[in-house]
Coordinates of N, CA and C and ligand atoms in Angstrom, one line a residue:
M62 N 0.8 -1.2 0.0 CA 0.0 0.0 0.0 C 0.9 1.2 0.0
A63 N 0.5 2.2 -0.7 CA 1.2 3.3 -0.8 C 1.3 4.2 0.5
F64 N 2.3 4.9 0.7 CA 2.5 5.6 1.9 C 1.4 6.7 2.0
D65 N 0.8 6.9 3.0 CA -0.3 7.7 3.4 C 0.2 9.1 3.7
R66 N 0.1 10.1 2.7 CA 0.4 11.5 2.9 C -0.8 12.4 3.2
R67 N -1.9 11.7 3.6 CA -3.0 12.6 4.0 C -2.6 13.6 5.2
I68 N -3.2 14.8 5.2 CA -2.9 15.7 6.2 C -3.4 15.3 7.5
R69 N -2.4 15.3 8.6 CA -2.7 14.9 9.9 C -2.6 16.1 10.7
I70 N -3.5 16.2 11.8 CA -3.4 17.3 12.7 C -3.1 16.7 14.2
A71 N -2.0 17.3 14.6 CA -1.4 16.6 15.9 C -1.3 17.8 16.9
P72 N -2.6 17.8 17.7 CA -2.7 18.9 18.8 C -1.4 18.6 19.9
S73 N -0.8 19.7 20.2 CA 0.2 19.6 21.2 C -0.4 19.9 22.6
I74 N -0.1 18.9 23.5 CA -0.9 19.2 24.8 C -0.1 20.3 25.7
L75 N 1.0 20.8 25.2 CA 1.5 22.1 25.9 C 0.6 23.1 26.0
A76 N -0.4 23.1 25.1 CA -1.5 24.3 25.2 C -2.7 23.9 26.0
A77 N -2.8 22.5 26.4 CA -3.9 22.1 27.2 C -3.9 22.5 28.7
D78 N -4.9 22.1 29.3 CA -5.0 22.3 30.8 C -4.1 21.3 31.6
F79 N -3.0 21.8 32.1 CA -2.0 20.9 32.9 C -2.6 20.1 33.9
A80 N -3.7 20.5 34.4 CA -4.4 19.8 35.4 C -5.4 18.8 35.0
N81 N -5.5 18.4 33.6 CA -6.5 17.8 33.1 C -5.9 17.0 31.9
F82 N -4.6 16.6 31.8 CA -4.1 16.1 30.5 C -4.9 14.9 29.9
G83 N -5.1 14.0 30.8 CA -5.8 12.7 30.2 C -7.2 13.2 29.5
A84 N -8.1 13.9 30.2 CA -9.2 14.3 29.6 C -9.0 15.3 28.4
E85 N -8.1 16.1 28.4 CA -7.8 16.8 27.4 C -7.3 15.9 26.0
C86 N -6.5 14.9 26.3 CA -6.2 14.0 25.0 C -7.4 13.4 24.5
E87 N -8.3 12.9 25.5 CA -9.5 12.5 25.0 C -10.5 13.3 24.2
A88 N -10.5 14.5 24.7 CA -11.4 15.5 24.1 C -10.7 15.9 22.7
V89 N -9.5 16.2 22.5 CA -9.0 16.5 21.1 C -9.3 15.3 20.3
E90 N -9.0 14.0 20.8 CA -9.2 12.9 19.7 C -10.7 12.9 19.4
Q91 N -11.6 13.0 20.2 CA -13.0 12.9 20.0 C -13.4 14.1 19.0
Q92 N -12.6 15.2 19.1 CA -12.9 16.3 18.3 C -12.1 16.3 16.9
G93 N -11.6 15.2 16.5 CA -10.9 14.9 15.2 C -9.4 15.0 15.1
A94 N -8.7 15.0 16.3 CA -7.2 14.9 16.3 C -6.7 13.6 15.6
D95 N -5.7 13.6 14.8 CA -5.2 12.4 14.2 C -4.1 11.8 15.1
W96 N -3.3 12.6 15.6 CA -2.1 12.2 16.6 C -2.3 13.2 17.7
V97 N -1.6 12.7 18.9 CA -1.4 13.6 19.9 C 0.1 13.9 20.2
H98 N 0.5 15.1 20.1 CA 1.9 15.5 20.3 C 2.3 15.9 21.7
I99 N 3.3 15.4 22.2 CA 3.7 15.6 23.6 C 5.1 16.2 23.7
D100 N 5.2 17.4 24.1 CA 6.6 18.2 24.0 C 7.1 18.0 25.4
V101 N 8.3 17.2 25.3 CA 9.2 16.9 26.5 C 10.3 18.0 26.6
M102 N 10.3 18.8 27.5 CA 11.3 19.8 27.6 C 12.2 19.7 28.9
D103 N 13.5 19.8 28.8 CA 14.5 19.4 29.9 C 15.0 20.6 30.7
G104 N 14.6 21.8 30.2 CA 15.3 23.0 31.0 C 16.7 23.1 30.8
H105 N 17.3 22.5 29.7 CA 18.7 22.4 29.5 C 18.9 22.7 28.0
F106 N 18.3 21.7 27.1 CA 18.4 21.9 25.7 C 17.4 23.0 25.2
V107 N 16.3 23.3 25.9 CA 15.5 24.3 25.8 C 15.2 24.9 27.2
P108 N 14.9 26.3 27.0 CA 14.8 27.1 28.4 C 13.3 26.9 29.0
N109 N 12.9 25.6 29.1 CA 11.6 25.4 29.8 C 11.5 23.9 30.1
I110 N 10.8 23.7 31.2 CA 10.7 22.3 31.7 C 9.3 21.8 31.6
T111 N 8.8 20.7 31.1 CA 7.5 20.1 31.0 C 7.3 19.0 31.8
F112 N 7.5 17.8 31.1 CA 7.2 16.6 31.9 C 8.0 15.5 31.2
G113 N 8.0 14.3 32.0 CA 8.9 13.1 31.6 C 8.1 11.8 31.3
P114 N 8.9 10.7 31.3 CA 8.2 9.4 30.9 C 7.1 9.2 31.8
E115 N 7.1 9.4 33.1 CA 6.0 8.9 33.9 C 4.6 9.6 33.4
T116 N 4.8 10.9 33.0 CA 3.5 11.5 32.4 C 3.0 10.8 31.2
C117 N 4.0 10.4 30.3 CA 3.6 9.7 29.1 C 3.0 8.3 29.5
T118 N 3.6 7.7 30.4 CA 3.0 6.4 30.9 C 1.5 6.6 31.3
A119 N 1.3 7.7 32.1 CA -0.1 8.0 32.7 C -1.0 8.5 31.4
L120 N -0.5 9.0 30.4 CA -1.4 9.5 29.5 C -1.7 8.5 28.3
R121 N -0.8 7.4 28.4 CA -1.1 6.5 27.3 C -2.4 5.7 27.1
P122 N -3.1 5.3 28.3 CA -4.4 4.8 28.1 C -5.4 5.9 27.6
H123 N -5.1 7.1 27.6 CA -6.1 8.2 27.2 C -5.8 8.6 25.8
I124 N -4.8 8.0 25.1 CA -4.5 8.3 23.7 C -4.8 7.0 22.9
K125 N -5.8 7.0 22.0 CA -6.0 5.9 21.1 C -5.5 6.0 19.8
T126 N -5.1 7.2 19.3 CA -4.5 7.4 18.0 C -2.9 7.1 18.1
V127 N -2.2 8.0 17.8 CA -0.7 8.0 17.8 C -0.1 8.9 18.9
M128 N 0.7 8.3 19.8 CA 1.4 9.2 20.8 C 2.8 9.6 20.1
D129 N 2.9 10.9 19.7 CA 3.9 11.5 19.0 C 4.8 12.3 20.0
V130 N 6.0 11.7 20.4 CA 6.7 12.3 21.5 C 7.9 13.0 21.1
H131 N 7.9 14.3 21.3 CA 9.0 15.3 20.8 C 9.9 15.6 21.9
L132 N 11.1 15.1 21.8 CA 12.1 15.0 23.0 C 13.0 16.3 22.8
M133 N 12.7 17.3 23.5 CA 13.7 18.4 23.6 C 14.6 18.4 24.7
V134 N 15.5 17.3 24.7 CA 16.1 16.9 25.7 C 17.7 16.6 25.2
A135 N 18.7 17.0 26.0 CA 20.0 16.7 25.6 C 20.9 16.4 27.0
P136 N 21.7 15.3 27.0 CA 21.7 14.3 26.1 C 20.6 13.5 26.2
V137 N 20.0 12.8 24.9 CA 18.8 12.2 25.0 C 18.7 10.7 25.1
D138 N 20.0 10.0 24.7 CA 20.0 8.7 24.5 C 19.8 7.8 25.9
R139 N 20.0 8.4 26.9 CA 19.9 7.7 28.3 C 18.3 7.6 28.6
Y140 N 17.5 8.3 27.9 CA 16.0 8.5 28.2 C 15.3 7.7 27.1
L141 N 15.8 7.2 26.1 CA 15.0 6.6 25.0 C 14.1 5.4 25.5
E142 N 14.9 4.7 26.3 CA 14.2 3.4 26.6 C 12.9 3.7 27.5
A143 N 13.1 4.6 28.4 CA 12.0 5.0 29.3 C 10.7 5.6 28.5
F144 N 11.0 6.3 27.6 CA 9.9 6.7 26.7 C 9.3 5.8 25.9
A145 N 10.1 4.8 25.4 CA 9.7 3.6 24.7 C 8.8 2.9 25.5
Q146 N 9.2 2.7 26.7 CA 8.4 1.9 27.6 C 7.1 2.6 28.1
A147 N 7.1 3.8 28.0 CA 5.9 4.5 28.4 C 4.8 4.6 27.2
G148 N 5.2 3.9 26.1 CA 4.2 3.5 25.2 C 4.2 4.5 23.9
A149 N 5.2 5.4 23.9 CA 5.3 6.3 22.8 C 5.1 5.6 21.3
D150 N 4.6 6.1 20.4 CA 4.6 5.3 19.0 C 5.8 6.0 18.1
I151 N 5.9 7.3 18.3 CA 7.1 8.0 17.6 C 8.0 8.6 18.7
L152 N 9.2 8.4 18.5 CA 10.1 9.3 19.4 C 11.1 10.2 18.4
T153 N 10.9 11.4 18.7 CA 11.6 12.4 17.8 C 12.8 13.1 18.6
V154 N 14.0 13.0 18.1 CA 15.0 13.7 18.7 C 15.6 14.9 17.9
H155 N 16.3 15.8 18.5 CA 16.9 17.0 17.8 C 18.2 16.6 17.3
V156 N 18.5 17.1 16.0 CA 19.9 17.0 15.5 C 20.9 17.8 16.2
E157 N 20.5 18.8 16.9 CA 21.3 19.6 17.8 C 21.5 19.1 19.1
A158 N 20.9 18.0 19.4 CA 20.8 17.5 20.9 C 22.1 16.6 21.2
G159 N 23.0 16.3 20.2 CA 24.0 15.6 20.7 C 24.9 15.2 19.3
P160 N 26.1 14.7 19.6 CA 26.9 14.5 18.4 C 26.7 13.2 17.7
H161 N 25.8 12.2 18.1 CA 25.7 11.0 17.6 C 24.2 10.7 17.1
L162 N 23.8 11.5 16.1 CA 22.3 11.4 15.8 C 22.0 9.9 15.3
D163 N 23.1 9.6 14.4 CA 22.7 8.2 13.7 C 22.7 7.1 14.8
R164 N 23.4 7.2 15.9 CA 23.3 6.3 16.9 C 21.8 6.2 17.7
S165 N 21.5 7.5 18.0 CA 20.2 7.7 18.6 C 19.1 7.1 17.8
L166 N 19.2 7.3 16.5 CA 18.1 6.8 15.5 C 18.0 5.3 15.6
Q167 N 19.2 4.8 15.5 CA 19.3 3.2 15.5 C 18.8 2.7 16.9
A168 N 19.0 3.5 18.0 CA 18.5 3.0 19.3 C 17.0 3.2 19.2
I169 N 16.4 4.1 18.8 CA 14.9 4.2 18.7 C 14.3 3.0 18.0
R170 N 14.9 2.7 16.7 CA 14.3 1.7 16.0 C 14.5 0.3 16.7
A171 N 15.7 0.2 17.3 CA 15.9 -1.1 18.1 C 15.0 -1.3 19.2
L172 N 14.3 -0.2 19.8 CA 13.3 -0.2 20.8 C 12.0 -0.4 20.2
G173 N 11.9 -0.6 18.8 CA 10.6 -1.0 18.2 C 9.7 0.1 18.0
K174 N 10.3 1.5 17.9 CA 9.6 2.7 17.8 C 9.9 3.4 16.5
K175 N 8.9 4.2 15.9 CA 9.2 5.0 14.8 C 10.1 6.1 15.3
A176 N 11.0 6.5 14.3 CA 12.2 7.4 14.6 C 11.9 8.7 13.9
G177 N 12.0 9.8 14.6 CA 11.8 11.1 14.1 C 13.1 11.9 14.4
V178 N 13.3 13.0 13.5 CA 14.3 14.0 13.7 C 13.8 15.5 13.7
A179 N 14.0 16.1 14.6 CA 13.6 17.6 14.5 C 14.8 18.4 14.2
L180 N 14.5 19.6 13.6 CA 15.5 20.7 13.0 C 15.2 21.9 13.6
N181 N 16.0 22.3 14.4 CA 15.8 23.9 14.8 C 15.7 24.8 13.7
P182 N 15.2 26.0 13.7 CA 15.2 26.9 12.5 C 16.5 27.2 12.0
A183 N 17.4 27.2 12.7 CA 18.8 27.5 11.9 C 19.5 26.3 11.4
T184 N 18.9 25.2 11.7 CA 19.7 24.0 11.1 C 19.1 23.6 9.6
P185 N 20.1 23.5 8.9 CA 19.6 23.3 7.4 C 19.1 21.9 7.1
A186 N 18.4 21.8 6.1 CA 17.8 20.5 5.7 C 18.8 19.4 5.5
S187 N 20.0 19.8 5.1 CA 20.9 18.8 4.6 C 21.4 18.1 6.0
A188 N 21.2 18.6 7.1 CA 21.5 17.9 8.4 C 20.8 16.3 8.4
V189 N 19.9 16.2 7.6 CA 19.3 14.7 7.7 C 19.6 14.0 6.5
E190 N 20.5 14.6 5.6 CA 20.7 14.0 4.4 C 21.3 12.4 4.4
F191 N 22.1 12.3 5.4 CA 22.6 10.9 5.4 C 22.0 10.1 6.6
V192 N 20.8 10.4 7.1 CA 20.1 9.6 7.9 C 18.7 9.3 7.4
L193 N 18.5 9.5 6.2 CA 17.2 9.3 5.7 C 16.7 8.0 5.7
D194 N 17.6 7.0 5.6 CA 17.1 5.5 5.7 C 16.8 5.1 7.2
R195 N 17.1 6.0 8.1 CA 17.0 5.7 9.5 C 15.7 6.3 10.1
I196 N 15.0 7.1 9.3 CA 13.8 7.9 10.0 C 12.5 7.6 9.3
D197 N 11.4 7.9 10.1 CA 10.0 7.8 9.8 C 9.5 9.1 9.6
L198 N 10.1 10.2 10.1 CA 9.4 11.5 10.3 C 10.7 12.5 10.3
V199 N 10.4 13.7 9.8 CA 11.3 14.8 10.0 C 10.4 15.8 10.4
C200 N 10.8 16.5 11.6 CA 10.0 17.5 12.2 C 10.7 19.0 12.1
V201 N 10.1 19.8 11.2 CA 10.6 21.2 10.9 C 10.2 22.2 12.0
M202 N 11.0 22.5 12.7 CA 10.6 23.6 13.8 C 10.4 24.8 13.2
T203 N 9.3 25.4 13.3 CA 8.8 26.7 12.6 C 8.8 27.7 13.6
V204 N 9.2 27.5 14.9 CA 9.7 28.5 16.0 C 10.9 27.9 16.7
N205 N 11.5 28.7 17.5 CA 12.5 28.1 18.3 C 12.0 27.3 19.4
P206 N 12.3 26.0 19.6 CA 11.6 25.2 20.7 C 11.7 25.8 22.0
G207 N 10.7 25.5 22.8 CA 10.8 25.9 24.2 C 9.4 26.5 24.7
F208 N 8.5 27.0 23.7 CA 7.3 27.6 24.2 C 6.4 27.6 23.1
G209 N 5.0 27.5 23.7 CA 3.9 27.6 22.7 C 3.6 29.0 22.3
G210 N 2.8 29.2 21.4 CA 2.3 30.5 21.2 C 3.1 31.5 20.4
Q211 N 4.3 31.0 19.8 CA 5.2 31.9 19.2 C 4.7 32.0 17.6
S212 N 5.4 33.0 16.9 CA 4.9 33.3 15.6 C 5.9 32.3 14.6
F213 N 5.2 31.8 13.6 CA 5.6 31.1 12.6 C 6.8 31.7 11.8
I214 N 7.9 31.1 11.7 CA 9.0 31.6 10.9 C 8.9 31.3 9.4
H215 N 8.6 32.4 8.6 CA 8.2 32.0 7.2 C 9.5 31.6 6.4
A216 N 10.7 31.8 6.7 CA 11.8 31.3 6.1 C 11.9 29.9 6.1
M217 N 11.0 29.1 7.0 CA 11.1 27.6 7.1 C 10.3 27.0 5.9
V218 N 9.6 27.7 5.1 CA 8.9 26.9 4.0 C 9.7 26.5 3.0
D219 N 10.8 27.2 2.8 CA 11.7 26.7 1.7 C 12.6 25.5 2.2
K220 N 12.7 25.5 3.6 CA 13.3 24.2 4.1 C 12.4 23.0 3.9
V221 N 11.1 23.2 3.9 CA 10.2 22.1 3.8 C 10.2 21.6 2.3
R222 N 10.3 22.5 1.5 CA 10.4 22.3 0.2 C 11.6 21.4 -0.4
Q223 N 12.7 21.9 0.3 CA 14.0 21.1 0.1 C 13.9 19.6 0.6
L224 N 13.3 19.5 1.9 CA 13.2 18.3 2.5 C 12.3 17.4 1.6
R225 N 11.2 17.8 1.1 CA 10.3 17.2 0.3 C 11.0 16.4 -0.8
A226 N 11.8 17.3 -1.5 CA 12.7 16.9 -2.6 C 13.7 15.8 -2.2
M227 N 14.5 16.0 -1.1 CA 15.2 15.0 -0.7 C 14.6 13.8 -0.3
I228 N 13.5 13.8 0.1 CA 12.8 12.6 0.7 C 12.4 11.6 -0.5
G229 N 11.9 12.3 -1.6 CA 11.5 11.5 -2.8 C 10.4 10.6 -2.5
D230 N 10.6 9.3 -2.8 CA 9.5 8.4 -2.6 C 9.6 7.6 -1.2
R231 N 10.6 8.0 -0.4 CA 10.8 7.4 0.9 C 9.5 7.5 1.7
D232 N 9.3 6.6 2.7 CA 8.1 6.7 3.6 C 8.4 7.5 4.8
I233 N 8.5 8.8 4.6 CA 9.0 9.8 5.8 C 7.9 10.8 5.9
H234 N 7.4 11.0 7.0 CA 6.5 12.1 7.1 C 7.2 13.6 7.3
I235 N 6.6 14.6 6.9 CA 7.2 15.9 7.1 C 6.3 16.6 8.1
E236 N 6.7 16.8 9.4 CA 5.9 17.3 10.4 C 6.3 18.8 10.6
I237 N 5.3 19.6 10.8 CA 5.6 21.1 11.1 C 5.3 21.4 12.5
D238 N 6.2 22.0 13.3 CA 5.9 22.3 14.8 C 6.2 23.8 15.1
G239 N 5.3 24.5 15.4 CA 5.3 25.9 15.9 C 4.5 26.8 15.0
G240 N 3.7 27.7 15.6 CA 2.9 28.8 15.0 C 2.1 28.3 13.9
V241 N 1.5 26.9 13.9 CA 0.6 26.5 12.8 C -0.7 27.0 13.2
T242 N -1.3 27.7 12.3 CA -2.7 28.2 12.2 C -3.4 27.9 10.9
A243 N -4.7 28.3 10.7 CA -5.2 28.1 9.4 C -4.6 29.0 8.4
D244 N -3.9 30.1 8.8 CA -3.3 30.9 7.9 C -1.8 30.4 7.4
T245 N -1.1 29.8 8.3 CA 0.3 29.4 8.0 C 0.2 27.8 7.5
A246 N -0.9 27.0 7.8 CA -0.9 25.8 7.5 C -0.7 25.3 5.9
P247 N -1.6 26.2 5.2 CA -1.4 26.0 3.6 C -0.1 26.3 3.1
L248 N 0.7 27.1 3.7 CA 2.1 27.5 3.2 C 2.9 26.3 3.3
V249 N 2.8 25.5 4.4 CA 3.7 24.2 4.6 C 3.1 23.1 3.8
T250 N 1.7 22.9 3.8 CA 1.3 21.8 3.1 C 1.5 21.9 1.7
A251 N 1.4 23.2 1.1 CA 1.9 23.3 -0.4 C 3.3 23.0 -0.6
A252 N 4.1 23.1 0.4 CA 5.5 22.9 0.1 C 5.9 21.3 0.5
G253 N 4.9 20.5 0.9 CA 5.2 19.1 1.1 C 5.0 18.6 2.5
A254 N 4.6 19.4 3.4 CA 4.3 18.9 4.8 C 3.0 18.1 4.8
D255 N 2.9 17.0 5.7 CA 1.8 16.3 6.0 C 1.2 16.2 7.2
V256 N 2.1 16.5 8.4 CA 1.6 16.4 9.7 C 1.8 17.9 10.4
L257 N 0.8 18.3 10.9 CA 0.7 19.7 11.4 C 0.5 19.7 12.9
V258 N 1.5 20.0 13.8 CA 1.5 20.1 15.1 C 0.8 21.5 15.4
A259 N -0.3 21.5 16.3 CA -0.8 22.8 16.6 C -1.1 22.8 18.1
G260 N -0.6 23.8 18.9 CA -0.9 23.9 20.3 C -1.9 24.9 20.5
S261 N -1.7 26.2 20.5 CA -2.6 27.2 20.8 C -3.7 27.3 19.9
A262 N -3.5 27.1 18.5 CA -4.5 27.3 17.5 C -5.6 26.1 17.6
V263 N -5.2 25.0 18.3 CA -6.3 24.0 18.5 C -7.0 24.2 19.8
F264 N -6.2 24.5 20.9 CA -6.9 24.5 22.2 C -7.6 25.9 22.5
K265 N -7.4 26.8 21.8 CA -8.0 28.2 22.0 C -9.5 28.1 22.0
G266 N -10.1 28.9 22.9 CA -11.5 28.9 23.1 C -12.4 27.7 23.6
G267 N -11.6 26.6 23.8 CA -12.4 25.5 24.4 C -11.8 25.0 25.7
S268 N -12.4 23.9 26.3 CA -12.0 23.2 27.5 C -12.6 21.9 27.5
V269 N -12.0 21.0 28.6 CA -12.7 19.8 28.6 C -14.1 19.7 28.8
T270 N -14.7 20.8 29.3 CA -16.2 20.7 29.5 C -16.9 21.4 28.4
D271 N -16.1 22.0 27.5 CA -16.6 22.6 26.2 C -15.8 22.4 25.0
P272 N -15.7 21.1 24.8 CA -14.6 20.8 23.5 C -14.9 21.2 22.2
A273 N -16.2 21.5 21.9 CA -16.4 21.8 20.5 C -15.5 22.7 19.8
P274 N -15.0 23.8 20.5 CA -14.1 24.8 19.8 C -12.8 23.9 19.3
Y275 N -12.4 22.9 20.1 CA -11.3 22.1 19.5 C -11.7 21.6 18.2
G276 N -12.7 21.0 18.1 CA -13.1 20.4 16.7 C -13.1 21.4 15.5
A277 N -13.7 22.5 15.9 CA -14.0 23.7 14.9 C -12.5 24.2 14.6
N278 N -11.6 24.3 15.5 CA -10.2 24.7 15.4 C -9.4 23.7 14.4
I279 N -9.5 22.4 14.8 CA -8.9 21.3 14.0 C -9.5 21.4 12.6
E280 N -10.7 21.6 12.4 CA -11.4 21.6 11.1 C -11.0 22.7 10.2
A281 N -10.7 23.8 10.9 CA -10.2 25.2 10.2 C -8.9 25.0 9.7
I282 N -8.0 24.3 10.6 CA -6.6 24.1 10.2 C -6.7 23.0 9.0
R283 N -7.4 22.1 9.2 CA -7.4 20.9 8.2 C -7.9 21.4 6.8
S284 N -8.9 22.1 6.8 CA -9.6 22.5 5.5 C -8.7 23.6 4.9
A285 N -8.0 24.4 5.6 CA -7.2 25.3 5.0 C -5.8 24.6 4.4
A286 N -5.4 23.5 5.2 CA -4.2 22.8 4.7 C -4.5 22.2 3.5
E287 N -5.7 21.5 3.5 CA -6.0 20.6 2.4 C -6.4 21.5 1.1
G288 N -6.8 22.8 1.3 CA -7.0 23.5 0.2 C -5.9 24.1 -0.3
A289 N -4.6 23.8 0.1 CA -3.4 24.4 -0.4 C -3.0 24.0 -1.8
Ligands
LIG594 C1 7.5 24.3 20.9 C2 6.8 23.0 20.8 C3 5.6 23.1 20.0 C4 4.6 24.0 20.5 C5 3.6 24.4 19.5 O1 8.7 24.0 21.5 O2 7.6 21.9 20.3 O3 5.0 21.8 19.8 O4 3.7 23.3 21.6 O5 2.8 25.4 19.8 P1 2.1 26.5 19.1 O6 1.1 25.7 18.1 O7 1.2 27.3 20.1 O8 3.1 27.2 18.4
LIG595 ZN1 6.6 19.8 19.6

């Protein structure tokens, strides 16, 4: 079967109610999310701290789709096993997080997980050129990692285009992370992206007791992205 490049929307729980993560994951899935994106920050690689493998373990039963774990952690290798055991489906590491990217990617696949690589805004597309056969996803950061609610960096659209050409017919998703809205989504899907992470643009206006706005927000991003 051909690789499925349908547009996927992956809400980031960084913008959810931190006192209600389980219910928030269920709410966004009921409202049409394709994946759930979990932003792990270590206060060292990025200037913010979020949560670790125990939170992922606790969330796993509340996520029926895909648990997409974005590790903003350095050094990361010593934590891969814990996040794999927590039930992640995809483990994404940063190119900039250590000197041995190829080794980290091999370790993720050896743990039976899909392997992703994230690129900070200043990191060129060529950084993944020699690991293409080891990855299932490349995540283009369209903000500097560390915080939700930042503005989309437009210069990244060219990077997406370059990656799409580089990937060719390989089964690799192009994920966009940061500042995704109904306005910016079509720019990146037209350039070749297929997975859109969105935090603030999905969770704005809703709550676990009033989740309908999540659905409307997801639909607005999806239809803008598909119309590109
Ligand atoms: C940033 C995170 C993103 C972030 C996106 O470091 O990796 O996933 O939550 O948030 P928005 O969509 O608000 O830019
Ligand atoms: Zn992220």
